[in-house]
Amino acid sequence: MRLDRFLSETTPLTRSLAKKALKAGEVTLNGKPVKQPAQQISPDEDAVTWQDEPLELVGKRYLMLHKPLGVECTARRGLYPRAIDLLDVPRVERLQPVGRLDVDTTGLLLMTDDGQWLHRITSPKHRCDKVYRATLAEPWEGDTAAWAIERMAEGLLLEDDDRPTRPATLTMLGPVEAELAISEGRYHQVKRMFGALGNRVTALHRRAIGPLELAAGLAPGEWRALTDDEIARF
């Protein structure tokens, strides 16, 4: 691997900034200063430091986070804490959410730096279901519940959209408790779908993405790495 590429993957430096760091004498290779960006190294065998800090190449990462309330899924700092701020891992800024959750939505959030894996889950053509548990403002029972289930299954044309939603599966767990499985990720989609049928979501929790459910016992704000089996499910 070229040294400048290694630096760009193990530090916040871009390739161009890595070249400047090399020129400034900030980098050592096996204890000796090095300035050639094209220098070939073996990440497993060579010791590289930048500003006296040892560098280590981080492999692809796949994490499950139980996103709590009041946390946003953005890279930029804003009014709320970020999901990546809850993760104690190297180069955390490289991790991306696999489908965002609103600030007031809790539940399963996958994080990865593997772009291809992320695409397999989020691409509309793969139709990966996401299952949400919603608490509703108004009770749906009997004929009203049956009507809502049928309408969700048909697809809804939401305000400002030019095409209906894909068929979704609504399951009523109680008069004001429901689960909705959707295979898309439109803006505020779950809330807008219930709103289109005259109801309002007061609480929303993502329970599953495809074949992967939020791990039992993982408290809000806690995370863990996915197992090889879980990664291979997508």
Coordinates of C-alpha atoms in Angstrom, one line a residue:
M1 CA 0.0 0.0 0.0
R2 CA 1.2 3.5 -0.8
L3 CA 2.2 5.5 2.3
D4 CA 0.0 8.5 1.5
R5 CA -3.1 6.2 1.1
F6 CA -2.2 4.4 4.4
L7 CA -2.1 7.8 6.1
S8 CA -5.5 8.9 4.6
E9 CA -7.1 5.7 5.9
T10 CA -5.6 5.8 9.4
T11 CA -5.7 9.6 10.2
P12 CA -8.1 12.5 9.5
L13 CA -5.7 13.5 6.7
T14 CA -6.8 13.6 3.1
R15 CA -4.3 12.3 0.5
S16 CA -3.1 15.9 -0.3
L17 CA -2.8 16.7 3.4
A18 CA -0.9 13.4 4.0
K19 CA 1.7 14.5 1.4
K20 CA 2.1 17.8 3.2
A21 CA 2.6 16.0 6.5
L22 CA 5.2 13.8 4.9
K23 CA 7.0 16.8 3.4
A24 CA 7.0 18.5 6.9
G25 CA 8.7 15.5 8.4
E26 CA 5.7 14.5 10.6
V27 CA 5.8 10.8 9.6
T28 CA 8.2 8.0 10.4
L29 CA 8.5 4.5 8.9
N30 CA 10.1 1.9 11.2
G31 CA 11.5 4.7 13.3
K32 CA 13.0 6.7 10.5
P33 CA 11.6 9.9 8.9
V34 CA 10.1 9.3 5.5
K35 CA 8.9 11.9 2.9
Q36 CA 8.0 9.9 -0.2
P37 CA 4.1 9.6 -0.6
A38 CA 4.6 6.7 -3.0
Q39 CA 6.6 4.7 -0.6
Q40 CA 5.2 1.1 -0.4
I41 CA 4.5 -0.3 3.0
S42 CA 3.0 -3.4 4.5
P43 CA 0.4 -2.4 7.1
D44 CA 0.8 -5.7 9.0
E45 CA 4.6 -5.5 9.2
D46 CA 5.7 -1.9 9.1
A47 CA 5.5 0.6 12.0
V48 CA 4.2 4.0 10.9
T49 CA 3.8 7.1 13.1
W50 CA 2.3 10.5 12.5
Q51 CA 3.2 13.2 15.0
D52 CA 4.7 10.5 17.2
E53 CA 1.3 8.6 17.3
P54 CA 1.4 4.9 16.1
L55 CA -1.0 4.3 13.3
E56 CA -3.0 1.1 12.7
L57 CA -5.1 0.2 9.7
V58 CA -8.7 -0.4 10.7
G59 CA -10.7 -3.0 8.8
K60 CA -14.3 -2.8 7.9
R61 CA -16.7 -2.4 10.8
Y62 CA -20.3 -3.4 11.3
L63 CA -22.0 -2.2 14.4
M64 CA -25.5 -2.4 16.0
L65 CA -26.6 0.6 18.1
H66 CA -29.7 1.0 20.2
K67 CA -30.4 4.6 19.3
P68 CA -32.0 6.6 22.2
L69 CA -34.2 9.6 22.0
G70 CA -32.6 12.9 21.3
V71 CA -29.8 11.6 19.1
E72 CA -29.5 12.5 15.5
C73 CA -27.9 10.5 12.6
T74 CA -25.9 13.2 11.0
A75 CA -22.1 13.8 10.5
R76 CA -22.2 17.5 11.4
R77 CA -22.6 18.7 14.9
G78 CA -25.9 20.4 15.6
L79 CA -28.5 20.9 18.4
Y80 CA -28.4 17.2 19.4
P81 CA -25.8 14.6 20.2
R82 CA -24.8 12.5 17.2
A83 CA -25.1 8.7 17.0
I84 CA -21.4 8.4 16.2
D85 CA -20.6 10.2 19.5
L86 CA -21.9 7.1 21.3
L87 CA -19.3 4.9 19.6
D88 CA -15.9 4.4 21.2
V89 CA -14.0 3.2 18.2
P90 CA -11.0 4.5 16.1
R91 CA -11.8 6.7 13.1
V92 CA -15.4 6.9 14.1
E93 CA -16.0 9.7 11.6
R94 CA -15.8 7.1 8.8
L95 CA -18.9 5.2 10.0
Q96 CA -22.2 5.9 8.3
P97 CA -25.7 5.0 9.4
V98 CA -27.5 2.3 7.4
G99 CA -30.7 4.3 7.0
R100 CA -31.3 7.2 9.3
L101 CA -33.6 7.6 12.2
D102 CA -35.3 10.8 13.3
V103 CA -34.2 12.5 16.5
D104 CA -37.4 11.4 18.2
T105 CA -37.2 7.8 16.9
T106 CA -35.5 5.0 18.9
G107 CA -34.3 1.6 18.1
L108 CA -32.0 -0.4 15.7
L109 CA -29.4 1.6 13.9
L110 CA -26.7 -0.1 12.0
M111 CA -23.4 1.7 11.4
T112 CA -20.6 0.7 9.0
D113 CA -17.7 1.9 6.8
D114 CA -18.4 -0.8 4.2
G115 CA -20.1 1.1 1.4
Q116 CA -21.1 -1.9 -0.6
W117 CA -22.7 -3.6 2.4
L118 CA -24.6 -0.4 3.2
H119 CA -25.9 -0.2 -0.4
R120 CA -27.2 -3.8 -0.3
I121 CA -29.4 -2.9 2.6
T122 CA -30.6 0.6 1.6
S123 CA -30.9 0.3 -2.1
P124 CA -34.6 0.3 -3.1
K125 CA -34.1 -2.5 -5.5
H126 CA -33.2 -4.9 -2.7
R127 CA -36.5 -4.3 -0.9
C128 CA -35.1 -4.8 2.6
D129 CA -38.0 -4.5 5.1
K130 CA -37.7 -2.3 8.1
V131 CA -40.1 -3.0 11.0
Y132 CA -41.3 -0.1 13.2
R133 CA -43.4 -0.2 16.3
A134 CA -45.6 2.9 16.6
T135 CA -47.7 4.3 19.3
L136 CA -50.7 6.1 17.9
A137 CA -52.6 9.1 19.1
E138 CA -56.0 7.7 18.1
P139 CA -57.2 4.1 18.6
W140 CA -57.8 1.8 15.6
E141 CA -60.1 -1.1 16.2
G142 CA -62.5 -3.3 14.3
D143 CA -63.4 -2.0 10.9
T144 CA -61.1 1.0 11.2
A145 CA -58.1 -1.2 11.9
A146 CA -59.1 -3.5 9.0
W147 CA -59.4 -0.5 6.7
A148 CA -56.0 0.8 7.7
I149 CA -54.4 -2.6 7.1
E150 CA -55.9 -2.7 3.7
R151 CA -54.9 0.8 2.7
M152 CA -51.3 0.2 3.9
A153 CA -51.1 -3.0 1.8
E154 CA -52.4 -1.1 -1.3
G155 CA -49.8 1.7 -1.0
L156 CA -50.5 5.3 -0.2
L157 CA -49.9 8.5 -2.2
L158 CA -48.3 10.8 0.3
E159 CA -48.5 14.6 0.1
D160 CA -45.7 16.0 -2.1
D161 CA -44.8 12.6 -3.5
D162 CA -45.3 11.7 -7.2
R163 CA -45.8 7.9 -6.7
P164 CA -47.5 5.7 -4.1
T165 CA -45.6 4.0 -1.3
R166 CA -44.8 0.3 -1.9
P167 CA -47.2 -2.1 -0.2
A168 CA -46.6 -2.2 3.5
T169 CA -47.6 -4.7 6.2
L170 CA -49.5 -3.2 9.2
T171 CA -50.1 -5.3 12.2
M172 CA -52.2 -4.0 15.1
L173 CA -50.9 -5.0 18.5
G174 CA -53.5 -3.1 20.4
P175 CA -55.9 -0.1 19.8
V176 CA -52.9 2.3 19.8
E177 CA -50.0 0.0 19.3
A178 CA -49.0 -1.1 15.8
E179 CA -46.1 -2.5 13.8
L180 CA -45.5 -1.4 10.2
A181 CA -43.0 -3.1 7.9
I182 CA -41.9 -1.0 4.9
S183 CA -39.3 -1.6 2.2
E184 CA -38.5 2.0 1.5
G185 CA -36.9 4.9 3.4
R186 CA -38.7 8.1 2.4
Y187 CA -38.5 11.2 4.5
H188 CA -40.5 10.7 7.7
Q189 CA -42.3 7.9 5.8
V190 CA -43.8 6.0 8.7
K191 CA -45.2 9.1 10.4
R192 CA -46.5 10.4 7.0
M193 CA -48.2 7.1 6.2
F194 CA -50.2 7.0 9.5
G195 CA -50.9 10.7 9.0
A196 CA -52.3 10.1 5.5
L197 CA -54.9 7.8 7.2
G198 CA -55.9 10.4 9.8
N199 CA -53.8 9.3 12.7
R200 CA -50.6 10.5 14.4
V201 CA -47.6 8.7 15.7
T202 CA -46.6 9.7 19.2
A203 CA -43.7 7.3 19.6
L204 CA -41.7 5.3 17.1
H205 CA -39.2 2.5 17.5
R206 CA -37.4 0.5 14.8
R207 CA -37.3 -3.1 15.9
A208 CA -35.7 -4.8 12.9
I209 CA -33.9 -4.3 9.6
G210 CA -34.4 -7.3 7.2
P211 CA -33.6 -10.5 9.1
L212 CA -31.8 -8.6 11.9
E213 CA -33.6 -7.6 15.1
L214 CA -32.3 -5.2 17.8
A215 CA -30.5 -7.4 20.3
A216 CA -32.3 -8.2 23.5
G217 CA -30.6 -6.6 26.4
L218 CA -29.0 -3.8 24.4
A219 CA -30.0 -0.7 26.4
P220 CA -30.6 2.7 24.7
G221 CA -27.2 4.2 23.9
E222 CA -25.4 0.8 24.0
W223 CA -23.8 -0.8 20.9
R224 CA -22.0 -4.0 19.9
A225 CA -20.2 -5.3 16.8
L226 CA -22.2 -7.6 14.5
T227 CA -21.3 -11.3 14.3
D228 CA -20.0 -12.8 11.1
D229 CA -23.4 -14.5 10.7
E230 CA -25.3 -11.3 11.1
I231 CA -23.1 -9.5 8.6
A232 CA -23.6 -12.3 6.1
R233 CA -27.4 -12.0 6.3
F234 CA -27.4 -9.1 3.9

